[in-house]
XYZ file of C-alpha atoms in Angstrom:
683
model
C 180.562 -52.663 -24.589
C 178.443 -49.927 -23.160
C 181.453 -48.703 -21.271
C 183.580 -48.740 -24.389
C 180.913 -46.880 -26.333
C 180.559 -44.238 -23.719
C 184.270 -43.776 -23.465
C 184.529 -43.585 -27.227
C 181.885 -40.855 -27.341
C 183.672 -38.987 -24.606
C 186.938 -39.161 -26.493
C 185.298 -37.893 -29.671
C 183.740 -34.994 -27.836
C 187.072 -34.223 -26.197
C 188.810 -34.146 -29.571
C 186.136 -31.849 -30.957
C 186.460 -29.637 -27.920
C 190.223 -29.487 -28.301
C 189.905 -28.607 -31.980
C 187.351 -25.921 -31.253
C 189.456 -24.425 -28.502
C 192.812 -24.494 -30.282
C 192.507 -20.820 -31.125
C 191.972 -20.052 -27.464
C 195.187 -21.808 -26.323
C 197.445 -19.312 -24.640
C 200.240 -18.494 -27.149
C 203.952 -18.319 -26.384
C 204.764 -15.871 -23.672
C 206.132 -12.432 -24.211
C 209.524 -13.688 -22.938
C 209.694 -16.348 -25.670
C 209.010 -13.690 -28.266
C 211.790 -11.494 -26.863
C 214.290 -14.389 -26.664
C 213.645 -15.339 -30.291
C 213.964 -11.735 -31.424
C 217.263 -11.344 -29.511
C 218.568 -14.582 -31.031
C 217.825 -13.240 -34.515
C 219.668 -10.064 -33.631
C 222.669 -12.134 -32.457
C 222.787 -14.145 -35.687
C 222.646 -10.942 -37.691
C 225.602 -9.652 -35.679
C 227.533 -12.866 -36.493
C 226.793 -12.442 -40.182
C 227.938 -8.850 -40.006
C 231.175 -9.869 -38.283
C 231.885 -12.588 -40.873
C 231.276 -10.173 -43.699
C 233.571 -7.621 -42.064
C 236.347 -10.239 -41.574
C 236.187 -11.332 -45.211
C 236.260 -7.736 -46.386
C 239.285 -7.026 -44.179
C 241.127 -10.129 -45.412
C 240.476 -9.195 -49.012
C 241.778 -5.674 -48.415
C 245.050 -6.896 -46.885
C 245.545 -9.839 -49.247
C 243.715 -9.376 -52.537
C 245.226 -12.588 -53.953
C 244.002 -14.889 -51.175
C 242.468 -18.036 -52.701
C 238.975 -19.220 -51.863
C 240.393 -22.397 -50.443
C 242.378 -20.599 -47.807
C 241.571 -22.107 -44.377
C 240.605 -18.728 -42.876
C 238.252 -18.043 -45.762
C 236.718 -21.501 -45.524
C 236.201 -21.065 -41.783
C 234.485 -17.708 -42.323
C 232.214 -19.127 -45.005
C 231.257 -22.059 -42.768
C 230.370 -19.656 -39.958
C 228.367 -17.569 -42.415
C 226.430 -20.598 -43.625
C 225.687 -21.758 -40.050
C 224.483 -18.304 -39.044
C 222.282 -18.093 -42.145
C 220.695 -21.466 -41.415
C 220.115 -20.552 -37.777
C 218.660 -17.212 -38.806
C 216.177 -18.912 -41.104
C 214.954 -21.153 -38.306
C 214.674 -18.289 -35.857
C 212.711 -16.185 -38.325
C 210.310 -19.089 -38.881
C 209.870 -19.424 -35.128
C 209.255 -15.703 -34.760
C 206.681 -15.728 -37.554
C 204.914 -18.665 -35.886
C 204.928 -16.965 -32.507
C 203.550 -13.798 -34.068
C 200.873 -15.737 -35.947
C 199.837 -17.613 -32.820
C 199.642 -14.412 -30.826
C 197.590 -12.703 -33.512
C 195.241 -15.695 -33.768
C 194.820 -15.819 -30.009
C 194.053 -12.150 -29.558
C 191.801 -12.088 -32.610
C 189.843 -14.980 -31.118
C 189.607 -13.095 -27.844
C 188.399 -10.016 -29.695
C 185.828 -12.041 -31.637
C 184.688 -13.696 -28.428
C 184.226 -10.340 -26.701
C 182.393 -8.985 -29.741
C 180.079 -12.020 -29.716
C 179.405 -11.609 -25.999
C 178.647 -7.920 -26.559
C 176.351 -8.775 -29.480
C 174.489 -11.381 -27.437
C 174.119 -8.898 -24.582
C 172.796 -6.203 -26.910
C 170.348 -8.656 -28.510
C 169.217 -9.761 -25.065
C 168.699 -6.187 -23.903
C 166.776 -5.343 -27.066
C 164.575 -8.435 -26.600
C 163.922 -7.500 -22.978
C 162.991 -3.973 -24.065
C 160.554 -5.310 -26.686
C 159.025 -7.726 -24.192
C 158.638 -4.865 -21.731
C 156.820 -2.764 -24.333
C 154.477 -5.666 -25.067
C 153.852 -6.207 -21.357
C 153.202 -2.481 -20.890
C 150.531 -2.673 -23.575
C 148.826 -5.606 -21.865
C 148.948 -3.942 -18.451
C 147.625 -0.681 -19.884
C 144.707 -2.521 -21.462
C 143.991 -4.293 -18.170
C 144.196 -1.040 -16.192
C 141.864 0.748 -18.604
C 139.374 -2.093 -18.257
C 139.602 -1.880 -14.460
C 138.967 1.864 -14.528
C 135.967 1.473 -16.833
C 134.525 -1.206 -14.564
C 135.098 0.913 -11.479
C 133.484 3.960 -13.077
C 130.467 1.957 -14.230
C 130.025 0.525 -10.730
C 130.271 3.920 -9.035
C 127.852 5.457 -11.524
C 125.424 2.654 -10.779
C 125.868 3.094 -7.032
C 125.278 6.822 -7.246
C 122.206 6.515 -9.465
C 120.782 3.749 -7.261
C 121.344 5.736 -4.083
C 119.605 8.947 -5.107
C 115.930 7.738 -5.158
C 116.111 6.318 -1.639
C 118.260 8.929 0.024
C 115.393 11.267 0.897
C 113.487 8.678 3.009
C 116.514 7.198 4.769
C 116.869 7.771 8.541
C 119.520 10.296 9.498
C 120.980 8.115 12.284
C 123.728 5.838 10.840
C 122.650 2.773 12.876
C 118.968 3.117 11.925
C 120.008 3.869 8.356
C 122.043 0.651 8.156
C 119.193 -1.382 9.740
C 116.666 0.116 7.349
C 118.920 -0.654 4.407
C 119.342 -4.277 5.466
C 115.573 -4.659 6.060
C 114.854 -3.297 2.617
C 117.322 -5.701 1.052
C 116.067 -8.751 3.004
C 112.441 -7.986 2.192
C 113.064 -8.452 -1.511
C 112.832 -11.759 -3.374
C 116.301 -13.263 -3.670
C 116.137 -13.658 -7.422
C 115.336 -10.021 -7.906
C 117.602 -8.641 -5.222
C 120.695 -10.130 -6.821
C 119.862 -9.469 -10.431
C 122.433 -7.428 -12.360
C 122.505 -5.819 -15.723
C 125.303 -7.234 -17.859
C 125.417 -4.390 -20.328
C 126.379 -1.512 -18.067
C 126.949 -3.087 -14.694
C 123.872 -1.337 -13.190
C 122.387 -3.002 -10.125
C 118.652 -3.704 -10.238
C 116.593 -3.775 -7.070
C 116.063 -1.265 -4.261
C 118.176 1.844 -3.811
C 121.325 1.231 -1.836
C 121.630 3.237 1.376
C 124.661 5.321 2.252
C 126.083 2.554 4.485
C 126.144 0.120 1.596
C 127.454 2.921 -0.624
C 130.357 3.463 1.726
C 131.163 -0.256 1.782
C 131.223 -0.548 -1.995
C 132.907 2.779 -2.568
C 135.705 1.544 -0.351
C 137.194 -0.122 -3.449
C 138.957 3.169 -4.089
C 140.545 3.531 -0.659
C 143.963 3.002 -2.177
C 143.551 6.022 -4.406
C 143.717 9.552 -3.113
C 141.402 12.375 -4.023
C 144.109 13.744 -6.293
C 144.114 10.424 -8.199
C 140.389 10.740 -8.788
C 140.800 14.346 -9.821
C 143.515 13.381 -12.303
C 141.362 10.596 -13.757
C 138.435 12.967 -14.089
C 140.570 15.591 -15.816
C 142.152 13.033 -18.151
C 138.791 11.588 -19.169
C 137.205 15.011 -19.684
C 134.546 14.409 -17.035
C 135.014 17.778 -15.335
C 133.741 21.056 -16.665
C 136.652 23.440 -16.997
C 135.911 27.099 -16.383
C 138.058 30.182 -16.665
C 139.377 31.801 -13.489
C 137.164 34.771 -14.280
C 134.059 32.600 -14.000
C 134.940 30.775 -10.801
C 137.884 32.095 -8.876
C 136.782 35.696 -9.061
C 133.416 34.715 -7.589
C 135.019 32.651 -4.861
C 137.635 35.285 -4.007
C 135.624 38.441 -4.686
C 135.592 39.457 -1.037
C 139.349 39.053 -0.742
C 139.924 41.050 -3.897
C 137.649 43.868 -2.749
C 139.305 44.064 0.657
C 142.763 44.354 -0.871
C 142.490 48.101 -1.224
C 144.663 50.222 -3.453
C 148.318 49.305 -3.364
C 151.018 51.795 -4.229
C 152.821 50.630 -7.362
C 155.689 53.092 -7.234
C 158.421 50.512 -6.380
C 157.331 48.415 -9.350
C 157.285 51.466 -11.590
C 160.809 52.481 -10.617
C 162.166 48.971 -11.145
C 160.373 48.665 -14.477
C 162.074 51.860 -15.659
C 165.470 50.464 -14.629
C 164.882 47.162 -16.440
C 163.703 48.986 -19.570
C 167.235 50.333 -20.120
C 168.268 46.764 -20.997
C 165.772 46.541 -23.863
C 168.133 48.307 -26.294
C 169.134 45.897 -29.056
C 166.198 43.561 -28.446
C 163.703 45.506 -30.542
C 163.738 43.100 -33.503
C 160.727 40.802 -33.990
C 161.125 37.303 -32.591
C 162.168 34.866 -35.270
C 159.900 31.942 -36.102
C 162.139 29.873 -38.427
C 165.731 28.676 -38.668
C 167.951 29.115 -41.682
C 168.138 25.319 -41.828
C 164.967 23.924 -43.399
C 165.312 20.352 -42.155
C 167.338 18.291 -39.714
C 169.811 16.637 -42.093
C 172.492 15.712 -39.582
C 174.547 12.600 -40.413
C 172.700 9.569 -39.091
C 174.727 7.733 -36.462
C 173.479 4.996 -34.173
C 173.091 6.482 -30.708
C 173.414 3.076 -29.084
C 176.476 2.272 -31.215
C 178.271 5.275 -29.741
C 177.015 5.040 -26.164
C 177.266 1.315 -25.430
C 180.921 1.688 -24.418
C 180.105 4.520 -21.999
C 177.831 2.683 -19.557
C 178.319 3.878 -15.989
C 180.174 7.036 -16.955
C 179.457 10.657 -16.105
C 177.551 12.204 -19.006
C 179.227 15.594 -18.549
C 182.634 14.054 -19.284
C 181.588 12.248 -22.465
C 182.835 13.491 -25.815
C 180.219 12.828 -28.484
C 180.203 13.607 -32.220
C 178.768 17.008 -33.032
C 175.930 15.321 -34.928
C 174.444 14.453 -31.530
C 174.115 18.166 -30.691
C 171.363 20.669 -31.296
C 172.211 24.322 -32.071
C 171.678 25.565 -28.528
C 173.886 25.880 -25.487
C 173.116 24.408 -22.092
C 172.830 28.033 -20.943
C 170.019 28.557 -23.426
C 168.304 25.384 -22.282
C 168.317 26.888 -18.776
C 166.755 30.044 -20.230
C 163.826 27.971 -21.515
C 162.509 28.047 -17.940
C 161.322 31.551 -18.816
C 158.851 30.549 -21.520
C 155.812 30.699 -19.232
C 156.584 33.676 -16.992
C 153.007 34.794 -17.651
C 152.062 32.403 -14.854
C 154.203 34.346 -12.393
C 152.620 37.603 -13.540
C 149.187 36.100 -12.877
C 150.265 34.843 -9.469
C 151.426 38.305 -8.416
C 147.957 39.756 -8.973
C 146.078 37.073 -7.000
C 144.926 38.181 -3.547
C 144.824 34.679 -2.024
C 148.321 33.389 -1.202
C 147.272 29.756 -1.744
C 146.066 30.638 -5.220
C 149.380 32.350 -5.859
C 150.997 29.048 -4.949
C 148.863 27.286 -7.584
C 150.294 29.484 -10.331
C 153.838 29.256 -8.981
C 153.462 25.468 -9.059
C 152.192 25.720 -12.622
C 155.292 27.708 -13.553
C 157.619 25.184 -11.876
C 155.949 22.297 -13.726
C 155.803 24.114 -17.074
C 159.608 24.161 -17.256
C 159.568 20.549 -18.463
C 157.272 20.985 -21.473
C 160.196 22.046 -23.655
C 161.962 18.694 -23.105
C 159.488 16.699 -25.210
C 161.265 15.311 -28.265
C 164.488 17.111 -27.336
C 166.889 14.163 -27.181
C 169.759 15.999 -28.913
C 172.521 17.255 -26.649
C 173.042 21.014 -26.156
C 176.587 22.349 -26.418
C 178.497 22.309 -23.137
C 179.204 25.924 -22.097
C 182.789 27.057 -21.775
C 183.947 28.388 -18.438
C 182.939 32.046 -18.209
C 180.435 31.789 -21.067
C 177.328 33.964 -20.632
C 173.902 34.373 -22.158
C 171.553 37.324 -21.861
C 167.917 37.152 -22.869
C 165.603 40.146 -22.718
C 161.896 40.328 -23.526
C 160.551 43.884 -23.755
C 157.060 42.476 -24.454
C 157.091 40.617 -21.129
C 159.110 43.124 -19.147
C 161.962 40.925 -17.908
C 165.690 40.385 -18.394
C 167.657 37.182 -17.863
C 171.359 36.420 -17.375
C 173.211 33.137 -16.887
C 176.956 32.539 -16.479
C 178.898 29.271 -16.539
C 180.795 29.401 -13.250
C 182.190 25.837 -13.143
C 183.155 23.327 -15.818
C 183.597 20.111 -13.802
C 181.119 19.732 -12.295
C 179.114 21.942 -14.687
C 177.320 24.745 -12.803
C 175.451 27.727 -14.246
C 174.352 30.696 -12.119
C 171.068 32.386 -13.108
C 169.347 35.677 -12.343
C 166.132 36.887 -14.001
C 164.284 40.039 -13.060
C 160.949 41.727 -13.654
C 159.289 44.585 -11.857
C 156.973 41.981 -10.265
C 159.376 39.154 -9.429
C 162.940 37.801 -9.307
C 163.923 34.270 -10.308
C 167.396 32.961 -9.492
C 169.347 29.845 -8.632
C 171.904 27.480 -10.066
C 171.673 24.794 -12.713
C 173.817 21.897 -11.463
C 173.340 18.169 -11.773
C 174.838 14.726 -11.545
C 174.429 12.591 -14.634
C 175.179 9.031 -15.628
C 174.489 6.628 -18.465
C 173.096 3.295 -17.235
C 172.843 1.554 -20.602
C 169.064 1.603 -20.731
C 168.714 5.300 -19.917
C 170.432 8.575 -19.206
C 169.770 9.978 -15.740
C 170.139 13.646 -14.781
C 169.782 14.389 -11.065
C 169.491 18.151 -10.305
C 171.373 19.554 -7.332
C 170.659 23.297 -7.236
C 167.926 25.167 -5.360
C 165.695 27.618 -7.249
C 164.342 30.808 -5.699
C 161.366 32.935 -6.741
C 160.695 36.249 -5.033
C 157.221 37.675 -5.683
C 156.036 41.232 -5.139
C 152.270 40.659 -4.813
C 149.778 43.388 -5.593
C 148.592 43.087 -2.001
C 151.996 44.371 -0.868
C 155.179 42.973 0.628
C 157.331 40.175 -0.756
C 157.107 36.375 -0.756
C 159.975 33.913 -1.194
C 159.375 30.519 -2.808
C 161.949 27.737 -3.252
C 161.980 24.343 -4.930
C 164.305 21.728 -6.333
C 163.835 20.310 -9.797
C 162.975 16.655 -10.398
C 165.027 13.964 -12.113
C 165.150 13.909 -15.911
C 165.950 10.846 -17.983
C 166.078 9.618 -21.561
C 164.684 6.090 -21.976
C 164.235 3.794 -24.992
C 167.841 4.091 -26.160
C 168.341 0.381 -26.868
C 165.211 0.188 -29.035
C 166.314 3.345 -30.889
C 163.225 5.173 -29.666
C 164.628 7.718 -27.175
C 161.967 9.400 -25.054
C 162.333 12.097 -22.399
C 160.845 11.493 -18.962
C 160.786 13.665 -15.834
C 159.870 12.187 -12.479
C 160.111 12.680 -8.732
C 158.546 14.706 -5.941
C 158.852 18.483 -6.118
C 158.151 20.471 -2.968
C 157.514 24.178 -3.387
C 157.574 26.197 -0.194
C 156.384 29.728 0.489
C 158.764 30.789 3.255
C 156.748 33.929 3.956
C 153.357 32.288 4.614
C 154.400 28.713 5.431
C 152.300 27.201 2.651
C 153.599 24.178 0.748
C 152.785 22.561 -2.578
C 153.806 18.994 -3.314
C 153.848 17.980 -6.971
C 154.360 14.336 -7.848
C 155.785 13.782 -11.337
C 154.962 10.153 -12.000
C 157.714 8.079 -13.606
C 156.950 6.610 -16.985
C 156.137 3.004 -16.235
C 154.303 -0.030 -17.479
C 151.397 1.925 -18.900
C 151.867 4.614 -21.547
C 148.780 6.320 -20.116
C 150.895 7.158 -17.055
C 153.338 9.174 -19.163
C 153.763 12.867 -18.295
C 151.403 12.612 -15.309
C 151.722 15.224 -12.572
C 149.425 15.777 -9.591
C 149.605 17.313 -6.177
C 148.103 19.509 -3.506
C 148.581 22.962 -2.069
C 148.594 22.854 1.715
C 147.945 25.880 3.904
C 150.176 26.770 6.845
C 148.204 24.382 9.090
C 148.729 21.400 6.774
C 145.180 21.374 5.414
C 144.628 20.737 1.712
C 143.533 23.935 -0.045
C 143.889 23.070 -3.746
C 144.163 19.964 -5.884
C 146.364 20.074 -8.976
C 146.399 17.533 -11.811
C 147.366 17.251 -15.431
C 150.247 16.389 -17.703
C 153.455 18.383 -17.757
C 153.676 18.137 -21.550
C 150.179 19.486 -22.201
C 147.868 21.050 -19.587
C 147.577 21.446 -15.818
C 144.294 22.051 -13.944
C 143.402 23.027 -10.403
C 140.356 23.263 -8.141
C 139.593 23.985 -4.524
C 139.880 20.842 -2.440
C 136.358 19.666 -1.554
C 137.329 18.319 1.882
C 138.910 21.344 3.556
C 139.888 19.225 6.592
C 141.951 16.748 4.614
C 145.537 16.786 5.892
C 148.703 16.188 3.965
C 148.932 12.548 5.052
C 145.260 11.606 5.447
C 143.358 9.356 3.062
C 140.229 10.649 1.292
C 136.934 10.015 3.015
C 134.892 7.030 1.944
C 131.663 7.566 0.088
C 130.701 9.426 -3.026
C 133.434 10.756 -5.303
C 134.544 14.358 -4.995
C 132.079 16.488 -6.853
C 133.167 18.413 -9.914
C 129.772 19.701 -10.998
C 126.481 20.645 -9.471
C 125.576 22.641 -6.349
C 128.464 23.125 -3.979
C 130.951 21.641 -6.445
C 134.507 22.944 -6.675
C 135.032 24.456 -10.135
C 138.029 23.255 -12.105
C 140.071 25.775 -14.069
C 142.982 25.617 -16.471
C 146.213 26.814 -14.873
C 148.578 26.262 -17.786
C 148.646 24.936 -21.339
C 151.757 24.249 -23.415
C 152.330 26.364 -26.487
C 151.848 24.399 -29.719
C 155.018 23.205 -31.424
C 155.664 24.691 -34.874
C 155.693 22.227 -37.760
C 158.786 21.590 -39.847
C 161.297 23.007 -37.361
C 164.548 21.032 -37.050
C 165.663 19.602 -33.704
C 162.096 19.771 -32.260
C 162.683 23.291 -30.964
C 159.810 25.087 -29.254
C 158.621 28.515 -30.449
C 160.459 29.971 -27.464
C 163.603 27.949 -28.182
C 163.689 29.293 -31.732
C 164.307 32.806 -30.419
C 167.256 32.033 -28.147
C 170.189 31.775 -30.567
C 168.999 34.556 -32.846
C 171.471 37.430 -33.173
C 169.940 40.317 -35.131
C 172.164 43.156 -36.354
C 170.697 45.546 -33.795
C 171.794 43.293 -30.908
C 175.292 42.111 -31.788
C 177.145 45.403 -31.036
C 175.959 45.326 -27.402
C 176.837 41.717 -26.559
C 179.974 40.815 -24.568
C 182.561 38.550 -26.179
C 181.409 35.715 -23.914
C 177.783 35.545 -25.107
C 176.855 32.079 -26.333
C 175.318 33.467 -29.534
C 178.894 34.185 -30.694
C 180.076 30.565 -30.454
C 181.281 29.585 -33.953
C 180.583 25.851 -33.532
C 177.031 26.422 -32.370
C 176.384 28.932 -35.161
C 177.777 26.505 -37.762
C 175.531 23.764 -36.360
C 172.479 25.995 -36.750
C 173.474 26.719 -40.365
C 173.948 23.035 -41.201
C 177.758 23.250 -41.596
C 178.434 20.116 -39.568
C 182.083 19.500 -40.537
C 183.052 23.057 -39.647
C 181.043 22.804 -36.430
C 183.004 19.672 -35.447
C 186.349 21.371 -36.107
C 185.378 24.495 -34.146
C 184.014 22.431 -31.264
C 187.337 20.609 -30.968
C 189.277 23.885 -31.231
C 187.264 25.534 -28.446
C 187.640 22.527 -26.178
C 191.425 22.473 -26.699
C 191.594 26.216 -26.063
C 189.709 25.785 -22.792
C 192.038 22.969 -21.692
C 195.070 25.137 -22.454
C 193.669 27.982 -20.336
C 192.973 25.601 -17.489
C 196.596 24.388 -17.592
C 197.798 28.000 -17.551
C 195.741 28.732 -14.426
C 197.046 25.583 -12.746
C 200.617 26.565 -13.567
C 200.102 29.990 -12.011
C 198.221 28.490 -9.051
C 195.058 30.450 -9.878
C 191.391 29.485 -9.704
C 188.632 30.701 -11.975
C 186.551 33.506 -10.439
C 183.041 34.154 -11.876
C 182.627 37.649 -13.229
C 178.982 38.392 -12.431
C 178.097 36.108 -9.503
C 179.465 35.349 -6.058
C 178.691 32.761 -3.396
C 176.239 33.872 -0.665
C 173.891 32.424 1.942
C 170.163 33.118 2.023
C 169.192 34.736 5.331
C 165.690 33.197 5.171
C 166.290 29.590 4.097
C 169.921 29.177 5.157
C 170.729 27.741 1.709
C 173.864 28.735 -0.165
C 173.295 30.206 -3.606
C 175.014 32.314 -6.264
C 174.243 36.004 -5.732
C 174.072 38.254 -8.775
C 176.513 41.114 -8.172
C 174.641 43.479 -10.483
C 177.442 44.867 -12.648
C 176.435 43.245 -15.937
C 173.474 45.442 -16.851
C 175.243 48.621 -15.688
C 178.203 47.869 -17.959
C 175.856 47.003 -20.809
C 174.142 50.382 -20.409
C 177.581 52.003 -20.745
C 178.214 50.022 -23.939
C 174.887 51.196 -25.350
C 176.004 54.763 -24.663
C 179.285 54.267 -26.542
C 181.518 52.546 -23.995
C 183.207 49.140 -24.158
C 182.978 45.893 -22.284
C 185.696 45.646 -19.677
C 187.072 42.385 -18.361
C 185.311 39.529 -20.201
C 188.047 37.519 -21.919
C 187.837 36.161 -25.433
C 186.889 32.537 -24.841
C 185.829 31.779 -28.414
């Protein structure tokens, strides 16, 4: 009976399974469909032939009776063909219905699998956020405990330090004798409120043993923690650095500034047209773009190259990628400060601050800039800061932009190129180009610095909370002096307190630490002289008391850079600097070439809130660019950049795009009444 019952249950389950899977049964093959359709066509031909025969017979013999054998035979054939046709049509309808049911079930199944995957990913993301909160709370508690213990150790050590023997062995023996001489109950008593240790002062040997809990953290970690918690007193460079470097500044002597003066006069000719005040608002009062689910659009693009994706215009902001490159120039004041510092390692501090400041503009900027067209340019000139900037799109796939900026004190150039991919949980942008900075210090001569930008990503896409992150190791090298700065942009991880963290060291030509740098790349960056001048690039910090930030002999901490405040009520989260980029005052437009990105109709419509027109113009420009590419391919031609050419740096050996210099000369001619020659109409 048990066997019969079990078998009966199995049969029931099998029947249910068969019923549930009927819609998944493979329908009739494509050949069966074609055979049935051809059979219907054959029967229709038979009907047509019968009808033609009857019509012919009637024409030749109008009086033929209906009972004539030939007529009866034709009618019988007609009836048989009609009956067969009905059956074939029924079969075809059934085949079509089965096929439609099958493929609809497959589609529904795939949609359900996709939905379950999306729900699972969203649940994982939420669980990760919850876990990050727990880990952050645990880490904060650990730091508070560690700080309380070290404060107690330091306060306990001070009273007994004066009478301790100078010899380490005698000092350790004395410390142990003092501890053993105490009653056990008192020697091990602790204060629960603040973690202070009652009993005799702890000697330096014991201090070193207990302070060893921080061996895994470097001095830069401690500096960052101190800066983040506000435990260091921040002074201005005028209060500290000028005292520390007074001798170097006095010995610098008077430097002839004539080369700077001549170059400044040359650059000033490019200021024409840029006299208008910088704008502080957009015409658009609020970001009222059509709301579309970012994940809904991107989920089918996992694993693809971001530069080849076509997204709705509502995902764009009213700037070009060329203008986003120009946002590197927001904090050129740091370079101007660096030029006037007499100590080359201090110059490196400010150059590092400039390199890190380039990422502050990415906060909240998750909208996509417009992809530049091949040959598109953008000029940006700041008479108030004394520099001019030019960028040209020199390649479309892969996208590459060549840059050259110039002041009387420095030159900044390189290429903006990257690999990008969408991984489902995040976008990843991996930079490829090398950036060069040539300084003309007040002390004379020139210095060449190079670095490579770190990886940028957008996380939180699944949870509809996209956040920009920048992470990786940036090495800045002074090829003239041999000094190096290593900045570590920490990846956003389990703890939100780790977000935006950057720290590093400036090493002199011998590999000794000269400066410590710490802060957050979205807010402020600080620096101070490294306390242990003998600390090498790879060595761990010495055990013992923490690095001093106050008191006699302490290294003063000063603010290197602070981000400009974001204006309130500005659409697209643009920075004050970003607001100025796409402005095209009447005094400037006559002097711009036809390729300047300010003249793009889709980008201008986007800024004005005309989203439908922006979408149409974006599609038109993309089709126009494709047509031009096909024309070049037909003629066997390759695109040649107008203002840049490939070259090799004689100092670093790196290839880069050399600015040929003709742009500003031709612009000067236009200002004097001439015309732009050569740039084609790409818009």
